Coordinates of C-alpha atoms in Angstrom, one line a residue:
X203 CA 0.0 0.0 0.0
X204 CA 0.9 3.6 0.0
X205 CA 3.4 4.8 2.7
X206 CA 2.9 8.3 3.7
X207 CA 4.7 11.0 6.2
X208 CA 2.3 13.4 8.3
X209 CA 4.4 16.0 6.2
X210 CA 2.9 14.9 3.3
X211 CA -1.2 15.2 4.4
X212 CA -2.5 18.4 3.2
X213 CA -5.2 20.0 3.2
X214 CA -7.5 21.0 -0.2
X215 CA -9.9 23.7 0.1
X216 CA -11.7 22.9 -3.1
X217 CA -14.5 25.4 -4.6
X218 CA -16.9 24.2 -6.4
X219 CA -20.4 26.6 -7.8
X220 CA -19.6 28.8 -4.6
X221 CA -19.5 26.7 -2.4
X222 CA -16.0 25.5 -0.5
X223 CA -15.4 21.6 0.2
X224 CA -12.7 20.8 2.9
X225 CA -11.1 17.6 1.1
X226 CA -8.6 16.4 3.9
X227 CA -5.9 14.0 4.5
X228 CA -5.5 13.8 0.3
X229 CA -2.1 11.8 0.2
X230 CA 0.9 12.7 -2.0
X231 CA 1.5 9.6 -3.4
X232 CA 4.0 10.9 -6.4
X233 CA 6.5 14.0 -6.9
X234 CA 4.2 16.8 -7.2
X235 CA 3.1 18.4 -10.5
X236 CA 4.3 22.2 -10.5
X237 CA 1.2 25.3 -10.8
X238 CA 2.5 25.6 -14.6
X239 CA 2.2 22.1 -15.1
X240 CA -1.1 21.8 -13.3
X241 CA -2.1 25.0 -15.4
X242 CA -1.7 23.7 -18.9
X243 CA -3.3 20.5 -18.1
X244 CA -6.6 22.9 -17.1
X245 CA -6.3 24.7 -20.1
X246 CA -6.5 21.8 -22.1
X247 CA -9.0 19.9 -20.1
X248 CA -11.3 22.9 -19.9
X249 CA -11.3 24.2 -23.8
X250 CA -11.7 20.3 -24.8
X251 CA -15.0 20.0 -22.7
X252 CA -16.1 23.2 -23.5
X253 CA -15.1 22.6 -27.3
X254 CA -16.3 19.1 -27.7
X255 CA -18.7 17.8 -25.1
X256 CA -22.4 18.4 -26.7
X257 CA -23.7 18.1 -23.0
X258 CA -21.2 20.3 -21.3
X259 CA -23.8 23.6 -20.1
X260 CA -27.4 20.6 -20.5
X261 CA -27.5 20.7 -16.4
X262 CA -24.8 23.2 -15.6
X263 CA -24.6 26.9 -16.1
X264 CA -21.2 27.9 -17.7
X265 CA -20.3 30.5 -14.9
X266 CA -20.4 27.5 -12.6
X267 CA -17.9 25.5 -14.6
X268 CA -15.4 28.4 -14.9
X269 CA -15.5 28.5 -11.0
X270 CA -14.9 24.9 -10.4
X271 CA -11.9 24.7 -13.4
X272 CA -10.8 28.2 -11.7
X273 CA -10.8 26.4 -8.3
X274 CA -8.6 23.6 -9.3
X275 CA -5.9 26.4 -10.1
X276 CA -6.2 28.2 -7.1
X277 CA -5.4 24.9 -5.6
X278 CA -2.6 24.3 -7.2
X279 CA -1.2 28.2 -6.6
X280 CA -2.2 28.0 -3.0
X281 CA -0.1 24.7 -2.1
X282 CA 2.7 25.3 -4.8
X283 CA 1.5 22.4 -7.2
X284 CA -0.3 19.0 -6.9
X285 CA -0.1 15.6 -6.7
X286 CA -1.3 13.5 -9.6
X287 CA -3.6 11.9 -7.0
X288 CA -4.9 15.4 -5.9
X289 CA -5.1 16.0 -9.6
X290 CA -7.3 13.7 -10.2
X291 CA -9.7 14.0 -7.7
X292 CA -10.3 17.4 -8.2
X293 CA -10.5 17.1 -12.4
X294 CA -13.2 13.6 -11.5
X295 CA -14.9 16.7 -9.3
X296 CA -15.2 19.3 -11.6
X297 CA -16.6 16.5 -14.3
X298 CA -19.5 14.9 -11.8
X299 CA -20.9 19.3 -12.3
X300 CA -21.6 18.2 -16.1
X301 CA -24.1 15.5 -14.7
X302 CA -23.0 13.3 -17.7
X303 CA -22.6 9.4 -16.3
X304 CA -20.4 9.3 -19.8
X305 CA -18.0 12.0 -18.1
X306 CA -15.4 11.1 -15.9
X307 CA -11.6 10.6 -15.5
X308 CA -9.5 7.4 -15.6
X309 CA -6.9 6.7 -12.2
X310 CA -3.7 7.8 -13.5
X311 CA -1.2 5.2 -14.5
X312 CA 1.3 5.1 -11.9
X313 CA -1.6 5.2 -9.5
X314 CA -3.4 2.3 -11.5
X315 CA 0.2 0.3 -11.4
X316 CA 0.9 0.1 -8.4
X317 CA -3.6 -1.2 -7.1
X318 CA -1.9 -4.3 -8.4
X319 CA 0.2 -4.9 -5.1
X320 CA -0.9 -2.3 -2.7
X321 CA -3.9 -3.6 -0.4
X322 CA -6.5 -0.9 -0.3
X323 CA -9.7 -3.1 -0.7
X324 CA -12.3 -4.4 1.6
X325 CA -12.6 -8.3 1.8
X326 CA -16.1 -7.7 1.2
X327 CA -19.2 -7.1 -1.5
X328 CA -21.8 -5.6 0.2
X329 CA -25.0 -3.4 -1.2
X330 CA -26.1 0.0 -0.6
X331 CA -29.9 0.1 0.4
X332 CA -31.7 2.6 1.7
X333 CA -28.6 4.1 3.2
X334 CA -27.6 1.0 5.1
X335 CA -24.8 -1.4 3.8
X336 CA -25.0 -5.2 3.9
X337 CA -22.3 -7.8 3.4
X338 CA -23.1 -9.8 -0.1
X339 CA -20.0 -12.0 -0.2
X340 CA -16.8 -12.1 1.8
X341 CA -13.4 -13.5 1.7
X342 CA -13.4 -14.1 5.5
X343 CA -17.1 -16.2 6.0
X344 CA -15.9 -16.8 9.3
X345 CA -15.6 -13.3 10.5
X346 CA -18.1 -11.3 8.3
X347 CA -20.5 -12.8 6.3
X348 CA -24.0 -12.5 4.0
X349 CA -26.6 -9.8 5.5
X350 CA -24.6 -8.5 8.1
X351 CA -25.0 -4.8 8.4
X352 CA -21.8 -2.6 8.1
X353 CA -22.0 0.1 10.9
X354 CA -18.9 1.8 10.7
X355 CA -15.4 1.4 9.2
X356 CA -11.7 2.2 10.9
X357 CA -14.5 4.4 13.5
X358 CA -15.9 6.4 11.1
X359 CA -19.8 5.9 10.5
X360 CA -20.8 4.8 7.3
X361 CA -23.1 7.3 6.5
X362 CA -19.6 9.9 6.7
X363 CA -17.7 7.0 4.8
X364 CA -20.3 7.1 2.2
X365 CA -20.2 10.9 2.1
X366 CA -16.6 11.4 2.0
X367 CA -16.4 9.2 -1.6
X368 CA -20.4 9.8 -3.5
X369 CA -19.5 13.5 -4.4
X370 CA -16.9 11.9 -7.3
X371 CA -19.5 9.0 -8.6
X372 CA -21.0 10.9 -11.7
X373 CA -24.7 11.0 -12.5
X374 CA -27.4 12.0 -15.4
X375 CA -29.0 15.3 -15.1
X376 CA -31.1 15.4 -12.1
X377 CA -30.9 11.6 -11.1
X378 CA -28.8 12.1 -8.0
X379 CA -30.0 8.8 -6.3
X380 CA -28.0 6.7 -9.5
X381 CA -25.0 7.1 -7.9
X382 CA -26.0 4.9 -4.9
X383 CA -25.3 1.7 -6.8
X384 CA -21.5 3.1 -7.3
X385 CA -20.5 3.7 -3.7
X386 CA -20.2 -0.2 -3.6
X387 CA -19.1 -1.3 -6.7
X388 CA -18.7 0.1 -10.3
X389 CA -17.1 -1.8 -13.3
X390 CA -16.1 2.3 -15.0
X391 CA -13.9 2.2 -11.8
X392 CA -11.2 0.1 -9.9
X393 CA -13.9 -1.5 -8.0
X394 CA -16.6 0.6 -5.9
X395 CA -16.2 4.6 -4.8
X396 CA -15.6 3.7 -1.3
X397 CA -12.3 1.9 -2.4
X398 CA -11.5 3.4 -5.5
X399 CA -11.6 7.2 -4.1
X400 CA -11.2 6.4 -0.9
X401 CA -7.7 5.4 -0.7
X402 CA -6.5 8.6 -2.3
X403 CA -8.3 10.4 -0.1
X404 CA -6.4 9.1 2.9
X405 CA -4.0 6.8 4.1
X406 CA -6.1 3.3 4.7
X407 CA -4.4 0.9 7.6
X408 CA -4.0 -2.8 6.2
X409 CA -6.2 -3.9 9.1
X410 CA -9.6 -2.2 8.5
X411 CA -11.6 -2.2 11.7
X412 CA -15.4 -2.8 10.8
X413 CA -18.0 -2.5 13.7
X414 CA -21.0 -4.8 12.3
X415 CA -24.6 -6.0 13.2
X416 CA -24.8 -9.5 13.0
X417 CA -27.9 -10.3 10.8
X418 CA -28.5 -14.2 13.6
X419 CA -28.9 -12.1 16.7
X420 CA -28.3 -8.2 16.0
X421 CA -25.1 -8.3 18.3
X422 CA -22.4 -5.1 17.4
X423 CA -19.4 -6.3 16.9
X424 CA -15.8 -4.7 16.5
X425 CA -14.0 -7.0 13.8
X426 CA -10.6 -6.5 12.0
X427 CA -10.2 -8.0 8.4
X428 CA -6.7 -7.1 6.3
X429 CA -7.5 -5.3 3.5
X430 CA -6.8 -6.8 -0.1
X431 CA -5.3 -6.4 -3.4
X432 CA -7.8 -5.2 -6.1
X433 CA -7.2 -8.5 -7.8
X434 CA -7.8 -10.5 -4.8
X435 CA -11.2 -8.3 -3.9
X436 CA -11.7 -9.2 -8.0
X437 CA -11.7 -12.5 -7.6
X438 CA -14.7 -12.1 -4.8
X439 CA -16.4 -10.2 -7.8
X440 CA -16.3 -12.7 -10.4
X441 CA -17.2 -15.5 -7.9
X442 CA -20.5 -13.2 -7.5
X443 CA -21.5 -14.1 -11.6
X444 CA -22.0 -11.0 -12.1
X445 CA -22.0 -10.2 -16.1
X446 CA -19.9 -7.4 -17.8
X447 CA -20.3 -8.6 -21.4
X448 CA -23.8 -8.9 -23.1
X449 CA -22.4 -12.8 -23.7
X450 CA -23.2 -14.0 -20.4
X451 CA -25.6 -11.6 -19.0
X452 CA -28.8 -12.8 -20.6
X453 CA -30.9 -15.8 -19.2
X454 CA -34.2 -16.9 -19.8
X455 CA -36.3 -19.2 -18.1
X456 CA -40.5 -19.7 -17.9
X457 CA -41.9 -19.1 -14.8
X458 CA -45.4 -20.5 -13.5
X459 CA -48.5 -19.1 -15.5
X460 CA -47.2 -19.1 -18.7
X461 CA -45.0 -16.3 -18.2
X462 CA -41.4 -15.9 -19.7
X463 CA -38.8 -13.8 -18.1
X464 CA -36.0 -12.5 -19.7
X465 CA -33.0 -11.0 -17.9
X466 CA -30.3 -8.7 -19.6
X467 CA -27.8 -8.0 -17.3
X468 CA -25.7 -5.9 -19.4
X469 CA -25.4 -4.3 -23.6
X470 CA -21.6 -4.5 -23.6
X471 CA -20.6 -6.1 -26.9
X472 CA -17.2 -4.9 -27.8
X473 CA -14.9 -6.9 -25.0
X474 CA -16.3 -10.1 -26.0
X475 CA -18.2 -9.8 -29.2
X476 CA -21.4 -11.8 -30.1
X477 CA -23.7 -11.6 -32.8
X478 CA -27.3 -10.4 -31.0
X479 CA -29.3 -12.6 -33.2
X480 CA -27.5 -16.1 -32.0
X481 CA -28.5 -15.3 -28.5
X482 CA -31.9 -13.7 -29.3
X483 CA -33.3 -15.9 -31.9
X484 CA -34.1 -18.8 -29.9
X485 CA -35.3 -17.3 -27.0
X486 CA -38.0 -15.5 -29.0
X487 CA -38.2 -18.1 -31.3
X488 CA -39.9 -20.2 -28.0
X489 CA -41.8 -17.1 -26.9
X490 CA -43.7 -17.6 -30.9
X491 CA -43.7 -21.2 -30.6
X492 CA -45.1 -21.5 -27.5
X493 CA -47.8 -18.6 -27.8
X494 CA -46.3 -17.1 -24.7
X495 CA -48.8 -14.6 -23.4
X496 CA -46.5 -12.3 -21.1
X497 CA -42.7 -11.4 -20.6
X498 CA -41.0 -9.9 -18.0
X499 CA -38.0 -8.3 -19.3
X500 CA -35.5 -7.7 -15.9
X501 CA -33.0 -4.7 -16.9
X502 CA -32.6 -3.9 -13.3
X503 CA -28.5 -4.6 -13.5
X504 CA -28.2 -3.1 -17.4
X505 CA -26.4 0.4 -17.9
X506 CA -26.5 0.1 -21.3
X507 CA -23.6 -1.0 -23.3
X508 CA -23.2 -1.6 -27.4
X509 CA -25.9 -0.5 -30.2
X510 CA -26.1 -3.7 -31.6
X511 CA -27.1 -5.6 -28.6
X512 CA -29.9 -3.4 -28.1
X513 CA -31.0 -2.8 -31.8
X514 CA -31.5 -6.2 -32.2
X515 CA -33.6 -6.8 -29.1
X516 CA -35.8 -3.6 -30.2
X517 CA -36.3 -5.3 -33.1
X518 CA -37.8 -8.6 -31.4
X519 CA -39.5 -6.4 -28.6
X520 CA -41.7 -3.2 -30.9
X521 CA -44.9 -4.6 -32.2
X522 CA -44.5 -2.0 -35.0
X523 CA -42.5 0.7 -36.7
X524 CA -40.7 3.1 -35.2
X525 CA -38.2 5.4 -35.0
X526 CA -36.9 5.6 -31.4
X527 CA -34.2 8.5 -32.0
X528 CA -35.1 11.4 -34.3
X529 CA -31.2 13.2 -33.9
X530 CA -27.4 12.5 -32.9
X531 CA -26.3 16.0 -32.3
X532 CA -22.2 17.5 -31.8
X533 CA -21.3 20.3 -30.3
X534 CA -18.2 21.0 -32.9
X535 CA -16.6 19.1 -35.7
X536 CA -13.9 21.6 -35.7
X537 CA -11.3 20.9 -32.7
X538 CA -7.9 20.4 -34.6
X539 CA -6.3 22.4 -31.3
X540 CA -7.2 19.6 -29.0
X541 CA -6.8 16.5 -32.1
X542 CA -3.3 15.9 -30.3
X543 CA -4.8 14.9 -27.1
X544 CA -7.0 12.6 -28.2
X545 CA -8.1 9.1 -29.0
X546 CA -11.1 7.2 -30.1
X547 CA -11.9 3.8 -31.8
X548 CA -13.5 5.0 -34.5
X549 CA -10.9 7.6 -36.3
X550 CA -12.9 9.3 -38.0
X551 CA -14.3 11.1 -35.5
X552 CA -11.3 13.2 -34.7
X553 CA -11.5 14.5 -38.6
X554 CA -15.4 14.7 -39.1
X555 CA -16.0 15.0 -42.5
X556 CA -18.5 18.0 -43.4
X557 CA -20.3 16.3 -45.7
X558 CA -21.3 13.9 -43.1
X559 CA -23.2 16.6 -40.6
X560 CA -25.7 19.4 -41.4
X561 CA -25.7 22.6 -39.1
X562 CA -27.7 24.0 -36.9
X563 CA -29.0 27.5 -36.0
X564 CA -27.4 27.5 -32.5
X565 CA -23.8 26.0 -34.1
X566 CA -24.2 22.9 -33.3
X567 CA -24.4 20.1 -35.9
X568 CA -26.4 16.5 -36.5
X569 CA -25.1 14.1 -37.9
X570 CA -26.8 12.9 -41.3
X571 CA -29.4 9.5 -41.2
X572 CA -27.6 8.3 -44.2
X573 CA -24.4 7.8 -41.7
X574 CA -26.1 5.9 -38.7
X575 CA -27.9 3.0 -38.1
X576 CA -29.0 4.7 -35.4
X577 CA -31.8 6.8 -36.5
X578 CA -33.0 3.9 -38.4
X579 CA -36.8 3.2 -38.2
X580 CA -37.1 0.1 -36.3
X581 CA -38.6 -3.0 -38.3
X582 CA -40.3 -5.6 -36.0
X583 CA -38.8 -8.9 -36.8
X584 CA -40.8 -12.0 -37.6
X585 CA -40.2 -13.8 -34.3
X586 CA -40.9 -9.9 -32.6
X587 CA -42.8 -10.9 -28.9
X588 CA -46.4 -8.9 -29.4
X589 CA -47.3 -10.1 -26.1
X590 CA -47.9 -8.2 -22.8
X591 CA -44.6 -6.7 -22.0
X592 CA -43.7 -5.7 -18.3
X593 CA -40.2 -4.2 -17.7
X594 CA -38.4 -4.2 -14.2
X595 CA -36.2 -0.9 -14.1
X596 CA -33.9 0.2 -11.3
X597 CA -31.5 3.3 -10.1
X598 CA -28.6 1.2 -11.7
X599 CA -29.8 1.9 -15.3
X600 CA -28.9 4.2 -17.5
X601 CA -27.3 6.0 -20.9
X602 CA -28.8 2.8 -23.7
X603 CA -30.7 1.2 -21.0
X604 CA -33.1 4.2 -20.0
X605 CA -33.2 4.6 -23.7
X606 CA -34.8 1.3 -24.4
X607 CA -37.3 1.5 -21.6
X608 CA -38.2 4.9 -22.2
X609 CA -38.7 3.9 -25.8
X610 CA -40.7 0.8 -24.9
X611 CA -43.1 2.6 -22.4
X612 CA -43.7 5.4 -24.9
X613 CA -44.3 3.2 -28.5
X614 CA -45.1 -0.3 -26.7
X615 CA -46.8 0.3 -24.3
X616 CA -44.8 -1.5 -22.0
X617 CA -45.5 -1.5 -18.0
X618 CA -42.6 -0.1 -16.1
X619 CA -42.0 -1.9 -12.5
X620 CA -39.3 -1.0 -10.3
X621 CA -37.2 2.1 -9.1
X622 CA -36.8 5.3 -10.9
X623 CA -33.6 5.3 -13.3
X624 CA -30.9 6.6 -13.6
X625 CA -29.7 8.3 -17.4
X626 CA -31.5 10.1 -19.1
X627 CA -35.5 9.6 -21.0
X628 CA -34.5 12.3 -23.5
X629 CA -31.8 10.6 -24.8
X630 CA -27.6 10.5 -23.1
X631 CA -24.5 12.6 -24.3
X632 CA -22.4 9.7 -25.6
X633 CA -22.4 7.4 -28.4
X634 CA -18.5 8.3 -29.1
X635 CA -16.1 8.4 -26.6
X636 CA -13.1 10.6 -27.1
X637 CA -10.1 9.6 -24.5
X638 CA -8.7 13.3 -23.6
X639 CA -4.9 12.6 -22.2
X640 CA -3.7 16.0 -20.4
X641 CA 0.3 16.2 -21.6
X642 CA 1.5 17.0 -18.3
X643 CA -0.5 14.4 -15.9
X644 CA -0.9 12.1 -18.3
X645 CA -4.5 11.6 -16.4
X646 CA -7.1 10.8 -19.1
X647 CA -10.6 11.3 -19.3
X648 CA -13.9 10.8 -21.1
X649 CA -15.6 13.0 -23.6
X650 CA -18.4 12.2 -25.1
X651 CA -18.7 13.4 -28.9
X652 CA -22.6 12.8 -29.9
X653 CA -25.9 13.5 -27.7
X654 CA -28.7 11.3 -28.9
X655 CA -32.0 13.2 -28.7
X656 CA -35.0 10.5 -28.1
X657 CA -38.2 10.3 -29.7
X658 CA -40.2 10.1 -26.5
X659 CA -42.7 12.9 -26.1
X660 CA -43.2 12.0 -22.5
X661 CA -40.4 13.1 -20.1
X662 CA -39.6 14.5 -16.9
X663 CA -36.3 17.0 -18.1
X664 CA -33.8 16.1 -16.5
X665 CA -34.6 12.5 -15.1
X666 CA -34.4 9.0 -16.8
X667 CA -37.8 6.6 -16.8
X668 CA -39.8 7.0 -13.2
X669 CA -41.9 3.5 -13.7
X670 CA -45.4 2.9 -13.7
X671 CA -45.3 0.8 -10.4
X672 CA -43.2 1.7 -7.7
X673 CA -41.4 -1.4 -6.7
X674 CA -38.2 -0.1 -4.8
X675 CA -35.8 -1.9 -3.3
X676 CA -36.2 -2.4 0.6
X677 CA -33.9 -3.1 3.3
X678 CA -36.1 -5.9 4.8
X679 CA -36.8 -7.5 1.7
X680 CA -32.9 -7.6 0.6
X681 CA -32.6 -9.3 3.9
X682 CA -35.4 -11.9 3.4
X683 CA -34.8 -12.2 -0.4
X684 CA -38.2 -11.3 -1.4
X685 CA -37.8 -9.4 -4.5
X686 CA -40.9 -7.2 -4.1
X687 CA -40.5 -6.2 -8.1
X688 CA -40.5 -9.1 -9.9
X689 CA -43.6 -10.7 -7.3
X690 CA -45.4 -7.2 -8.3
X691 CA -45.0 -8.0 -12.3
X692 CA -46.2 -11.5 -11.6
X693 CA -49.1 -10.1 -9.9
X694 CA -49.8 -7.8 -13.1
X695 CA -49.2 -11.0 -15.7
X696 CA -52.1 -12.8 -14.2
X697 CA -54.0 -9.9 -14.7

């Protein structure tokens, strides 16, 4: 783990919209980075965003921005440079203002390098409900184990624990209660917010001290566990089956009544690729064959992922034609100043070719139909379920997710059942990626190119899909495994 003096713990005032945040105990992990270095890499950072991201003023004035990117510098003067840890924080600060779940920055390499050995992670999985956290899965059974309730770690409480990390986890617009589901875990990150931002925050003692409630007999106890590699707490993750690639995150099963339920854990398509139709096919396939009646379809773990995944499930879920998105709007196709510092997959993005993009009266431009599948008008496909559709939704979805289920409740009529999402009804600021290195840092972050504008005509501004049936999540069903939402859709299938 990281070794650090007492002469090395500073303290950050950091100002963000006009208001200061005391970030203490931030530890030095690396030489610092000098004001002029820490200067140019704001420069850049700011005019790219500013430049490029077609979300960057959607949920946050300008003025406020300046302050926050001013406020970073002021840092910097006021403490004679930064680390690259302090660096980051305060950049992965100023980028949670866009309210963009797209928008973040990566852990700088060195920092990254050396998660591999140093032991900075909690033994444990554990879930974040109703502002209470409960042990999922842990390397020490014997000490800690399933539903017992996490009370306070190294002394602090967890609500402070919780507070000290939740202001970096980014979020859509106005859908502040999304980034609960990141405090504890996050595959964007290395591993949940308490971890990941945590341990840069302060100095973490290889024992961690955890006072728990045992869920047998509700006795507080005061137990010590030795914190972990991130590959060793990885190994806890993958034991938990939960899916990252659109490969193994979709299962289907019938349930009693004649009711099929489908569960899509995830739309990533690009780690391990598939092709949508070999996995969709047979499914609905069955659901025709079998004159199934009702499907539930369980997104409650998907935060989107890859446009083909989800295409071709549109295409097998919309009883007739439509046209989910009507525009994939830029904020600029001319950038050349910033072309040096950045990187995407697909290369023509960083030239955008004119012809491509028509413009617009407020100097934006969108992006011609001709060039995209995505504004495509969806075709039902012959096996396409015309059934009664119920969807289960959830504060972990967003950006493609939210998209689908606000397209299905608008054009399918679909009945929502869950939480309220996450991302965005109108349509998310992504799409494209570009990967912005800063020259001095070398910290890279995420801006998003293209800002899908949705079809819906029914939306909240500023919120993702609020469900037709409020099914949340409750402490004392997690603990009794009743999943209240999925028994609420059953109850609507025999309807």
């Amino acid at each position: 783990m990281f070794k650090f003096s007492k002469l090395q713990k500073i303290t950050l005032i950091f100002i963000i919209s006009l208001n200061v945040l005391i970030i203490e105990n931030i530890a030095a992990s690396e030489d610092k980075l000098s004001y002029k270095q820490v200067e140019q890499d704001i420069k850049i950072a700011k005019g790219a965003y500013e430049k490029i991201h077609p979300g960057y003023t959607r949920h946050q004035s300008k003025q406020s921005l300046d302050a926050a990117w001013q406020s970073v510098l002021d840092s910097a003067k006021n403490n004679d440079g930064l680390s690259h840890a302090q660096l980051y924080l305060q950049i992965q600060e100023v980028l949670t203002l866009i309210r963009c779940d797209h928008t973040k920055a990566n852990l700088p390499k060195s920092i990254k390098e050396a998660r591999k050995t140093s032991k900075v992670y909690l033994p444990i999985l554990w879930d974040y409900i109703e502002a209470r956290g409960f042990v999922s899965k842990s390397l020490n059974p014997e000490l800690v184990n399933t539903g017992d309730e996490i009370m306070a770690i190294d002394g602090k409480p967890l609500s402070e624990v919780v507070a000290d990390v939740i202001r970096f986890i980014p979020y859509d617009g106005k859908t502040i209660w999304s980034r609960n589901s990141g405090v504890t875990d996050s595959l964007e990150f290395m591993g949940g917010a308490m971890d990941h931002f945590g341990s840069l925050l302060q100095e973490l003692p290889e024992i961690a001290v955890l006072s728990i409630k045992r869920r047998a007999d509700d006795r507080l106890v005061e137990i010590k566990l030795p914190r972990v590699t991130f590959k060793q707490w990885s190994s806890l993750r993958n034991s938990s089956n939960q899916a990252r690639d659109f490969a193994d995150a979709v299962h289907f099963e019938m349930l009693e009544g004649d009711v099929g339920y489908l569960k899509i854990d995830s739309f990533v398509n690009y780690r391990k690729p598939v092709k949508p139709k070999k996995i969709y096919d047979p499914i609905f396939n069955g659901l025709k064959k079998n004159k199934v009646g009702t499907l539930i379809l369980d997104l409650r773990n998907n935060g989107g992922g890859s446009t083909d995944a989800r295409m071709a499930l549109e295409k097998r879920l919309y009883n007739k034609k439509v046209q989910p998105k009507k525009e994939l709007r830029v904020a600029s196709i001319d950038f050349e100043e910033y072309r040096p510092y950045l990187w995407t997959w697909d290369k023509r993005a960083l030239k955008p070719n004119r012809l491509g993009f028509r413009s617009n009266d407020d100097g934006t431009y969108s992006l011609r139909s001709m060039f995209t599948d995505e504004l495509d008008t969806i075709k039902p496909s012959s096996n396409a379920f015309k059934g009664k559709l119920i969807v289960l939704s959830s504060s972990s979805n967003s950006s493609g997710s939210v998209s689908l289920i606000a397209g299905l409740k608008e054009f399918r009529d679909a009945i929502i059942v869950g939480e309220k999402t996450g991302g965005s009804a109108t349509g998310p600021t992504a799409g494209l990626l570009f990967t912005l290195t800063l020259p001095e840092s070398k910290i890279q972050t995420r801006v998003p190119f293209i800002r899908t504008i949705n079809a819906v005509q029914t939306f909240e501004e500023g919120y993702g899909v609020t469900p037709d049936i409020l099914a949340p999540l409750l402490a004392k069903d997690y603990l009794a495994g009743i999943d209240s939402a999925l028994n609420k859709a059953l109850e609507i299938a025999k309807e």
